[in-house]
Amino acid sequence: MPLTRKAYRAAILHSIADPAEVGIEASYEYFEDGLLVVDNGQISALGHASELLASLPADIEITHYQDALITPGFIDTHIHLPQTGMVGAYGEQLLDWLNTYTFPCESQFADQVHAEEVAGIFIKELLRNGTTTALVFGSVHPQSVNAFFEAAQKLDLRMIAGKVMMDRNAPDYLIDTAESSYLESKALIERWHGKGRLHYAVTPRFAPTSTPEQLTLAGQLLGEYPDLYMQTHISENLQEVEWVKELFPERKGYLDVYDHYQLLGERSVFAHGVHLCDDECARLAQTGSAVAFCPTSNLFLGSGLFNLPMAEKHKLNVGLGTDVGGGTSFSLLQTLNEAYKVMQLQGARLSPFKSLYLATLGGARALRLEERIGTLQPGTDADFLVLDYNATPLLSYRLKQSKSIAETLFVLMTLGDDRTVAQTYAAGNLVHQR
Ligand code: GUN
Ligand code: ZN
């Protein structure tokens, strides 16, 4: 295959470390007039245009974006494909919300045609919002995951997904059995895990909807294949936490249920964790597990405020999740807008560079994919965005007053949304153009 080499010139910003570990100034690289060179879907060079241009052949194709910022693609570490059609469902908190809206909506995915239609809409929405990698819950039906992976594969996206396992405390029309969930997950793993840029996640919905037998088999699957992911929910809502104590009285607490069934580990991502205690954060960190911070969902469902400083104290890996349809936006920019407010309500700060980290490199680290995505380092996948400073009249006017990249970044995260994402590139291919 001939080498395809292209270059992109614009302001360029990426996170290179966690500001909580190295301080803000050492956490990012910014090139006011930068150049990103892409060879066959991978980044081959990044630097100041003035320095890099001289090293490139005269006939190289250079796309110059004015009034724009190139960043790595965003990483959503928690989202539900089959809840696309029920975002913004009124009036309930978690457990009633699941019964009233979520389960009926997810039941539609028994129909293959419906699953394919929604998978197409969902992936388009991710890319319109600049999300190039997501950790995705399917429904209980394997066809939801097949439809998603087929659509993602066509665009060569790096995506992770799994079929929900749930064999109790949900309507009869939506449950599997411990054995069927094991066999169906296994078939999906064999078909998709490690194919191109796709990965499989074993997906027990949450402790209340799995029997001990099902949790045992989920743990067994993780032992049977290398590099599998595990995703579930934890300590999102106080009623939920109490219910888990009633269902598993022999365990020390919510996290201990998952620990007992060997579901913690370096590729395990626990959504929410709003009501985790100090010991649980320590145990998550000790096992290399990660938490998905989902601020729009936590506010919308009235779940509570995630304690990011406590997670940082334990050096716990944290990514950002939209948690659509409990969350209200596919946009990680809007998710950061709400994350900032969640910190404000706790008397804490979320700096724009920590926010950038959470949406990119932090997410990649939570998923153990930092060698491939989350930065613009040469040698990584060319998954990147072009953010448009003139996306809306207000953004344009506001950014003209900006005196620094820190201010520009913060305003992008406060006022920005899908309109801000002018182009999305995945593996060097243009996969969304506004
Ligand atoms: N806990 C168990 N299932 C779900 C779900 O679908 N969404 C959220 N936000 N929490 C859950
Ligand atoms: Zn969720």
Coordinates of C-alpha atoms and ligand atoms in Angstrom, one line a residue:
M1 CA 0.0 0.0 0.0
P2 CA 1.4 3.5 -0.8
L3 CA 2.2 5.7 2.1
T4 CA -0.4 8.3 2.7
R5 CA 1.1 11.3 4.4
K6 CA -0.9 14.4 5.3
A7 CA -0.2 17.3 7.6
Y8 CA -2.6 19.6 9.6
R9 CA -1.6 23.1 10.6
A10 CA -3.5 25.0 13.4
A11 CA -3.1 25.8 17.1
I12 CA -2.5 22.4 18.7
L13 CA -2.9 21.3 22.4
H14 CA -2.7 18.0 24.1
S15 CA -2.3 16.7 27.6
I16 CA 0.8 14.8 28.4
A17 CA 0.4 14.1 32.2
D18 CA -2.1 14.4 35.1
P19 CA -1.9 18.0 36.5
A20 CA -2.6 16.4 39.9
E21 CA 0.8 14.6 39.6
V22 CA 3.1 17.0 37.8
G23 CA 1.4 20.4 38.2
I24 CA -0.5 22.3 35.5
E25 CA 2.5 23.7 33.5
A26 CA 4.1 20.3 33.0
S27 CA 0.8 18.6 32.1
Y28 CA 0.4 19.9 28.5
E29 CA 2.1 20.9 25.3
Y30 CA 0.7 23.8 23.3
F31 CA 1.8 24.9 19.8
E32 CA 0.3 28.3 18.9
D33 CA 1.1 27.6 15.2
G34 CA 1.5 23.8 15.2
L35 CA 1.8 21.0 12.7
L36 CA 0.5 17.5 13.0
V37 CA 1.9 15.0 10.5
V38 CA -0.1 11.8 9.9
D39 CA 1.3 8.7 8.1
N40 CA -1.1 5.8 7.3
G41 CA -3.4 6.5 10.2
Q42 CA -0.8 7.2 12.8
I43 CA 0.8 10.4 14.0
S44 CA 4.4 10.6 12.8
A45 CA 5.3 14.1 14.0
L46 CA 4.1 17.0 16.1
G47 CA 5.7 20.4 16.6
H48 CA 5.9 24.0 15.7
A49 CA 5.0 24.6 12.1
S50 CA 8.1 26.8 11.6
E51 CA 10.4 23.9 12.7
L52 CA 8.6 21.0 11.1
L53 CA 7.8 22.4 7.7
A54 CA 11.4 22.4 6.6
S55 CA 11.7 18.7 7.1
L56 CA 8.7 17.8 5.0
P57 CA 8.7 17.2 1.2
A58 CA 7.5 20.2 -0.8
D59 CA 4.5 18.4 -2.3
I60 CA 3.0 17.2 1.0
E61 CA -0.7 18.0 1.4
I62 CA -1.2 20.5 4.2
T63 CA -4.6 21.4 5.6
H64 CA -4.5 24.7 7.4
Y65 CA -7.3 25.4 9.9
Q66 CA -7.6 29.0 10.9
D67 CA -9.1 30.1 14.3
A68 CA -9.2 26.5 15.4
L69 CA -7.6 24.2 17.9
I70 CA -6.5 20.6 17.3
T71 CA -6.8 18.3 20.3
P72 CA -6.8 14.5 20.7
G73 CA -10.2 12.8 20.2
F74 CA -12.4 12.7 23.3
I75 CA -12.8 9.5 25.3
D76 CA -16.1 8.6 26.8
T77 CA -15.6 5.9 29.5
H78 CA -19.3 5.3 30.2
I79 CA -22.3 5.4 27.8
H80 CA -25.3 3.2 26.9
L81 CA -26.0 2.6 23.2
P82 CA -29.6 1.4 23.8
Q83 CA -30.6 4.5 25.8
T84 CA -30.1 6.9 22.8
G85 CA -33.8 7.1 22.4
M86 CA -34.6 8.0 26.0
V87 CA -32.2 10.8 26.9
G88 CA -34.0 13.4 29.0
A89 CA -36.6 11.2 30.6
Y90 CA -38.5 13.2 33.3
G91 CA -39.0 12.9 37.0
E92 CA -37.3 9.8 38.5
Q93 CA -34.2 8.9 40.4
L94 CA -32.1 5.8 39.4
L95 CA -34.2 2.7 40.4
D96 CA -37.6 4.1 39.3
W97 CA -35.9 5.6 36.2
L98 CA -34.6 2.1 35.2
N99 CA -38.0 0.5 35.6
T100 CA -40.1 3.3 34.1
Y101 CA -38.0 4.3 31.1
T102 CA -34.8 2.3 30.7
F103 CA -35.9 -1.3 30.6
P104 CA -38.8 -0.7 28.2
C105 CA -36.5 1.3 25.9
E106 CA -33.8 -1.4 25.9
S107 CA -36.3 -4.1 25.2
Q108 CA -36.6 -2.8 21.6
F109 CA -33.1 -4.1 20.9
A110 CA -34.4 -7.6 20.5
D111 CA -35.1 -6.4 17.0
Q112 CA -32.0 -6.6 14.8
V113 CA -33.2 -3.8 12.4
H114 CA -33.8 -1.5 15.4
A115 CA -30.4 -2.3 16.8
E116 CA -28.7 -1.4 13.5
E117 CA -30.6 1.8 13.1
V118 CA -29.8 3.0 16.6
A119 CA -26.1 1.9 16.3
G120 CA -25.8 4.2 13.2
I121 CA -27.4 7.1 15.0
F122 CA -25.3 6.5 18.1
I123 CA -22.0 6.4 16.3
K124 CA -22.8 9.5 14.2
E125 CA -23.6 11.3 17.5
L126 CA -20.4 10.2 19.1
L127 CA -18.3 11.5 16.1
R128 CA -20.4 14.8 15.8
N129 CA -19.4 15.4 19.5
G130 CA -15.7 14.6 19.0
T131 CA -15.8 11.3 20.8
T132 CA -13.4 8.9 19.0
T133 CA -13.3 6.1 21.7
A134 CA -16.1 5.0 24.0
L135 CA -16.7 2.2 26.5
V136 CA -20.2 1.2 25.6
F137 CA -23.0 -0.8 27.3
G138 CA -25.1 -2.7 24.8
S139 CA -28.5 -4.1 25.8
V140 CA -29.0 -7.7 27.1
H141 CA -29.3 -8.7 23.4
P142 CA -26.1 -9.8 21.6
Q143 CA -27.5 -8.1 18.4
S144 CA -27.0 -4.7 20.0
V145 CA -23.3 -5.3 20.3
N146 CA -23.0 -6.9 16.8
A147 CA -24.7 -3.9 15.3
F148 CA -22.4 -1.5 17.2
F149 CA -19.2 -3.2 16.3
E150 CA -20.2 -3.7 12.6
A151 CA -20.8 0.1 12.3
A152 CA -17.6 0.9 14.2
Q153 CA -15.5 -1.4 12.2
K154 CA -16.6 0.2 8.9
L155 CA -15.0 3.5 10.2
D156 CA -12.0 1.8 11.7
L157 CA -12.8 3.3 15.2
R158 CA -11.2 2.3 18.4
M159 CA -14.2 1.2 20.5
I160 CA -15.0 -1.1 23.5
A161 CA -18.4 -2.6 24.1
G162 CA -20.2 -5.5 25.7
K163 CA -23.6 -7.2 26.0
V164 CA -25.3 -6.5 29.3
M165 CA -25.5 -9.5 31.7
M166 CA -28.6 -9.4 34.0
D167 CA -30.5 -12.4 35.2
R168 CA -32.7 -11.0 38.0
N169 CA -34.5 -8.0 39.3
A170 CA -35.5 -6.8 35.8
P171 CA -38.6 -7.6 33.7
D172 CA -38.9 -11.1 32.3
Y173 CA -38.7 -9.8 28.8
L174 CA -35.2 -8.4 29.4
I175 CA -33.3 -11.0 31.4
D176 CA -30.8 -13.7 30.4
T177 CA -29.6 -16.5 32.6
A178 CA -26.2 -17.0 34.1
E179 CA -25.4 -19.7 31.5
S180 CA -26.9 -17.9 28.4
S181 CA -25.1 -14.7 29.4
Y182 CA -21.8 -16.5 29.6
L183 CA -22.2 -18.3 26.3
E184 CA -23.5 -15.2 24.4
S185 CA -20.6 -13.1 25.8
K186 CA -18.1 -15.7 24.9
A187 CA -19.4 -15.8 21.3
L188 CA -19.1 -12.0 21.1
I189 CA -15.6 -12.1 22.5
E190 CA -14.6 -14.7 19.9
R191 CA -16.1 -12.7 17.1
W192 CA -14.9 -9.2 18.0
H193 CA -12.3 -8.9 20.8
G194 CA -9.0 -7.7 19.3
K195 CA -10.4 -7.4 15.8
G196 CA -8.9 -4.2 14.3
R197 CA -9.3 -1.5 16.9
L198 CA -12.2 -3.2 18.7
H199 CA -12.2 -4.6 22.2
Y200 CA -14.8 -6.5 24.3
A201 CA -16.0 -5.6 27.8
V202 CA -17.7 -8.2 30.1
T203 CA -20.7 -6.2 31.2
P204 CA -22.7 -7.2 34.3
R205 CA -25.2 -4.3 34.6
F206 CA -24.8 -3.8 38.4
A207 CA -24.8 -6.1 41.4
P208 CA -28.6 -6.0 42.0
T209 CA -29.4 -7.4 38.5
S210 CA -27.0 -10.4 38.7
T211 CA -27.2 -13.5 40.7
P212 CA -24.0 -14.8 42.4
E213 CA -23.9 -17.5 39.7
Q214 CA -23.8 -14.8 37.0
L215 CA -21.1 -12.7 38.7
T216 CA -19.0 -15.9 39.1
L217 CA -19.2 -16.6 35.4
A218 CA -18.4 -12.9 34.6
G219 CA -15.2 -13.3 36.6
Q220 CA -14.5 -16.6 34.9
L221 CA -14.7 -15.0 31.4
L222 CA -12.2 -12.4 32.5
G223 CA -9.8 -15.2 33.4
E224 CA -10.3 -17.0 30.1
Y225 CA -9.2 -14.2 27.7
P226 CA -6.3 -11.7 27.9
D227 CA -7.0 -8.0 27.9
L228 CA -10.7 -8.2 28.3
Y229 CA -12.5 -5.2 29.8
M230 CA -15.0 -5.3 32.6
Q231 CA -17.6 -2.5 33.0
T232 CA -20.4 -2.1 35.5
H233 CA -22.0 0.5 37.8
I234 CA -21.2 1.2 41.5
S235 CA -22.5 3.4 44.3
E236 CA -24.4 5.8 42.2
N237 CA -27.5 6.3 44.3
L238 CA -28.1 5.9 48.1
Q239 CA -31.1 3.6 47.6
E240 CA -29.1 1.4 45.3
V241 CA -26.3 1.1 47.9
E242 CA -28.8 0.0 50.5
W243 CA -30.3 -2.5 48.2
V244 CA -26.9 -4.1 47.5
K245 CA -26.4 -4.4 51.2
E246 CA -29.7 -6.3 51.5
L247 CA -29.0 -8.5 48.5
F248 CA -25.4 -9.4 49.6
P249 CA -25.5 -9.2 53.4
E250 CA -22.4 -11.5 53.6
R251 CA -20.2 -8.9 51.9
K252 CA -18.5 -5.9 53.5
G253 CA -20.0 -3.4 51.1
Y254 CA -20.8 -2.7 47.5
L255 CA -17.3 -2.8 46.1
D256 CA -16.6 -6.0 48.1
V257 CA -19.3 -7.7 46.0
Y258 CA -17.4 -7.1 42.8
D259 CA -14.1 -7.9 44.5
H260 CA -15.4 -11.2 45.8
Y261 CA -16.3 -12.2 42.2
Q262 CA -12.9 -11.1 40.9
L263 CA -14.2 -8.3 38.8
L264 CA -11.6 -5.7 39.8
G265 CA -8.5 -5.1 37.7
E266 CA -6.6 -3.0 35.3
R267 CA -9.2 -3.1 32.6
S268 CA -12.2 -2.7 35.0
V269 CA -14.2 0.5 34.8
F270 CA -16.8 1.3 37.4
A271 CA -19.4 4.0 36.5
H272 CA -20.3 6.7 39.0
G273 CA -18.8 5.9 42.4
V274 CA -20.5 8.9 43.9
H275 CA -20.9 7.3 47.3
L276 CA -17.7 5.3 47.5
C277 CA -15.9 5.5 50.9
D278 CA -12.2 6.1 51.4
D279 CA -11.4 2.3 51.8
E280 CA -13.2 1.5 48.6
C281 CA -11.2 4.2 46.7
A282 CA -8.0 2.7 48.1
R283 CA -9.0 -0.8 47.0
L284 CA -10.0 0.4 43.5
A285 CA -6.6 2.1 43.2
Q286 CA -4.7 -0.9 44.5
T287 CA -6.2 -3.2 41.9
G288 CA -5.6 -0.7 39.0
S289 CA -9.4 -0.3 38.5
A290 CA -10.9 2.9 37.2
V291 CA -13.9 5.0 37.8
A292 CA -16.0 6.9 35.2
F293 CA -17.1 10.3 36.5
C294 CA -20.5 11.1 35.0
P295 CA -21.5 14.6 36.1
T296 CA -24.5 15.3 33.8
S297 CA -26.0 12.0 34.8
N298 CA -25.3 12.4 38.5
L299 CA -27.0 15.8 38.5
F300 CA -29.9 14.8 36.2
L301 CA -30.8 11.7 38.3
G302 CA -30.1 13.5 41.5
S303 CA -27.5 10.9 42.5
G304 CA -24.9 13.2 44.2
L305 CA -21.6 14.8 43.7
F306 CA -18.5 12.8 42.7
N307 CA -15.5 13.4 45.0
L308 CA -12.7 13.9 42.5
P309 CA -10.2 15.1 45.2
M310 CA -10.6 11.9 47.1
A311 CA -10.0 9.9 44.0
E312 CA -6.9 12.0 43.3
K313 CA -5.6 11.4 46.9
H314 CA -5.7 7.7 46.2
K315 CA -4.2 8.1 42.7
L316 CA -7.3 6.3 41.4
N317 CA -7.6 6.3 37.6
V318 CA -10.6 8.5 36.6
G319 CA -12.2 9.0 33.1
L320 CA -15.2 11.0 32.1
G321 CA -18.5 9.4 31.1
T322 CA -21.5 10.9 29.5
D323 CA -23.7 8.1 30.8
V324 CA -26.3 8.8 28.1
G325 CA -29.3 8.2 28.6
G326 CA -29.0 9.0 32.4
G327 CA -26.6 11.7 31.2
T328 CA -28.1 14.5 29.1
S329 CA -25.4 15.1 26.5
F330 CA -23.1 13.2 24.1
S331 CA -20.7 16.1 24.4
L332 CA -17.7 15.7 26.6
L333 CA -17.3 19.5 26.5
Q334 CA -20.8 19.9 28.1
T335 CA -19.9 17.0 30.4
L336 CA -16.8 19.1 31.6
N337 CA -19.0 22.1 32.0
E338 CA -21.1 20.2 34.5
A339 CA -18.0 18.6 36.1
Y340 CA -16.7 22.1 36.9
K341 CA -20.0 22.9 38.7
V342 CA -19.9 19.6 40.6
M343 CA -16.5 20.6 41.9
Q344 CA -17.7 24.2 42.7
L345 CA -20.5 22.8 44.8
Q346 CA -17.9 20.9 46.9
G347 CA -15.7 24.0 47.2
A348 CA -13.1 22.5 44.8
R349 CA -11.6 23.7 41.5
L350 CA -11.4 21.9 38.2
S351 CA -8.7 23.6 36.1
P352 CA -9.1 23.6 32.3
F353 CA -6.0 21.5 31.9
K354 CA -7.3 18.9 34.4
S355 CA -10.5 18.9 32.4
L356 CA -8.6 18.4 29.1
Y357 CA -6.7 15.5 30.8
L358 CA -9.9 13.8 32.0
A359 CA -11.5 14.0 28.5
T360 CA -8.3 12.6 26.7
L361 CA -5.3 11.1 28.4
G362 CA -7.0 10.4 31.7
G363 CA -9.7 8.4 29.8
A364 CA -7.0 6.6 27.8
R365 CA -5.2 5.7 31.1
A366 CA -8.5 4.5 32.6
L367 CA -8.8 2.2 29.6
R368 CA -5.0 1.3 29.5
L369 CA -4.8 2.6 26.0
E370 CA -2.5 5.5 26.6
E371 CA 0.1 4.0 24.2
R372 CA -2.5 4.3 21.4
I373 CA -4.9 7.2 22.1
G374 CA -5.4 10.2 24.4
T375 CA -2.5 12.3 23.2
L376 CA -0.9 13.5 19.9
Q377 CA 2.4 11.8 20.6
P378 CA 4.1 10.4 17.5
G379 CA 3.5 6.7 17.1
T380 CA -0.1 6.9 18.4
D381 CA -3.4 6.5 16.4
A382 CA -4.3 9.7 14.5
D383 CA -7.6 10.2 16.4
F384 CA -8.0 14.0 16.6
L385 CA -10.4 16.9 16.5
V386 CA -10.6 20.4 15.0
L387 CA -12.4 22.7 17.4
D388 CA -13.8 25.9 15.8
Y389 CA -13.3 29.1 17.7
N390 CA -16.1 30.7 15.6
A391 CA -18.6 27.9 16.1
T392 CA -21.3 30.3 17.5
P393 CA -21.5 34.1 17.6
L394 CA -21.1 34.1 21.3
L395 CA -18.1 31.8 21.4
S396 CA -16.5 33.8 18.7
Y397 CA -17.0 37.1 20.5
R398 CA -16.0 35.6 23.9
L399 CA -12.8 34.1 22.6
K400 CA -11.7 37.4 21.1
Q401 CA -11.4 38.6 24.7
S402 CA -9.2 35.6 25.7
K403 CA -5.7 36.4 26.9
S404 CA -4.3 32.8 27.2
I405 CA -4.7 29.2 26.0
A406 CA -6.0 28.4 29.6
E407 CA -8.8 30.9 29.2
T408 CA -9.6 29.8 25.7
L409 CA -9.7 26.2 26.8
F410 CA -12.0 26.9 29.7
V411 CA -14.4 28.9 27.6
L412 CA -14.5 26.1 25.0
M413 CA -15.4 23.7 27.8
T414 CA -18.0 26.1 29.2
L415 CA -19.7 27.3 26.1
G416 CA -18.8 24.5 23.7
D417 CA -20.8 21.5 22.5
D418 CA -21.3 19.5 19.3
R419 CA -21.3 22.8 17.3
T420 CA -17.7 23.4 18.4
V421 CA -16.4 20.2 16.8
A422 CA -15.8 21.1 13.1
Q423 CA -13.9 18.0 12.1
T424 CA -13.3 14.6 13.7
Y425 CA -10.5 12.3 12.4
A426 CA -10.2 8.6 13.4
A427 CA -7.1 6.6 12.3
G428 CA -6.3 9.6 10.0
N429 CA -9.7 9.4 8.2
L430 CA -12.1 12.3 8.3
V431 CA -15.1 10.7 10.0
H432 CA -17.2 13.8 10.8
Q433 CA -17.3 17.2 9.1
R434 CA -19.8 19.7 10.6
Ligands
GUN1 N1 -27.3 1.3 37.1 C1 -27.7 0.1 36.6 N2 -28.1 0.3 35.3 C2 -27.9 1.6 35.0 C3 -28.1 2.4 33.9 O1 -28.6 2.0 32.8 N3 -27.8 3.8 34.0 C4 -27.3 4.3 35.1 N4 -27.0 5.6 35.2 N5 -27.1 3.6 36.2 C5 -27.4 2.2 36.2
ZN2 ZN -24.6 3.9 33.1

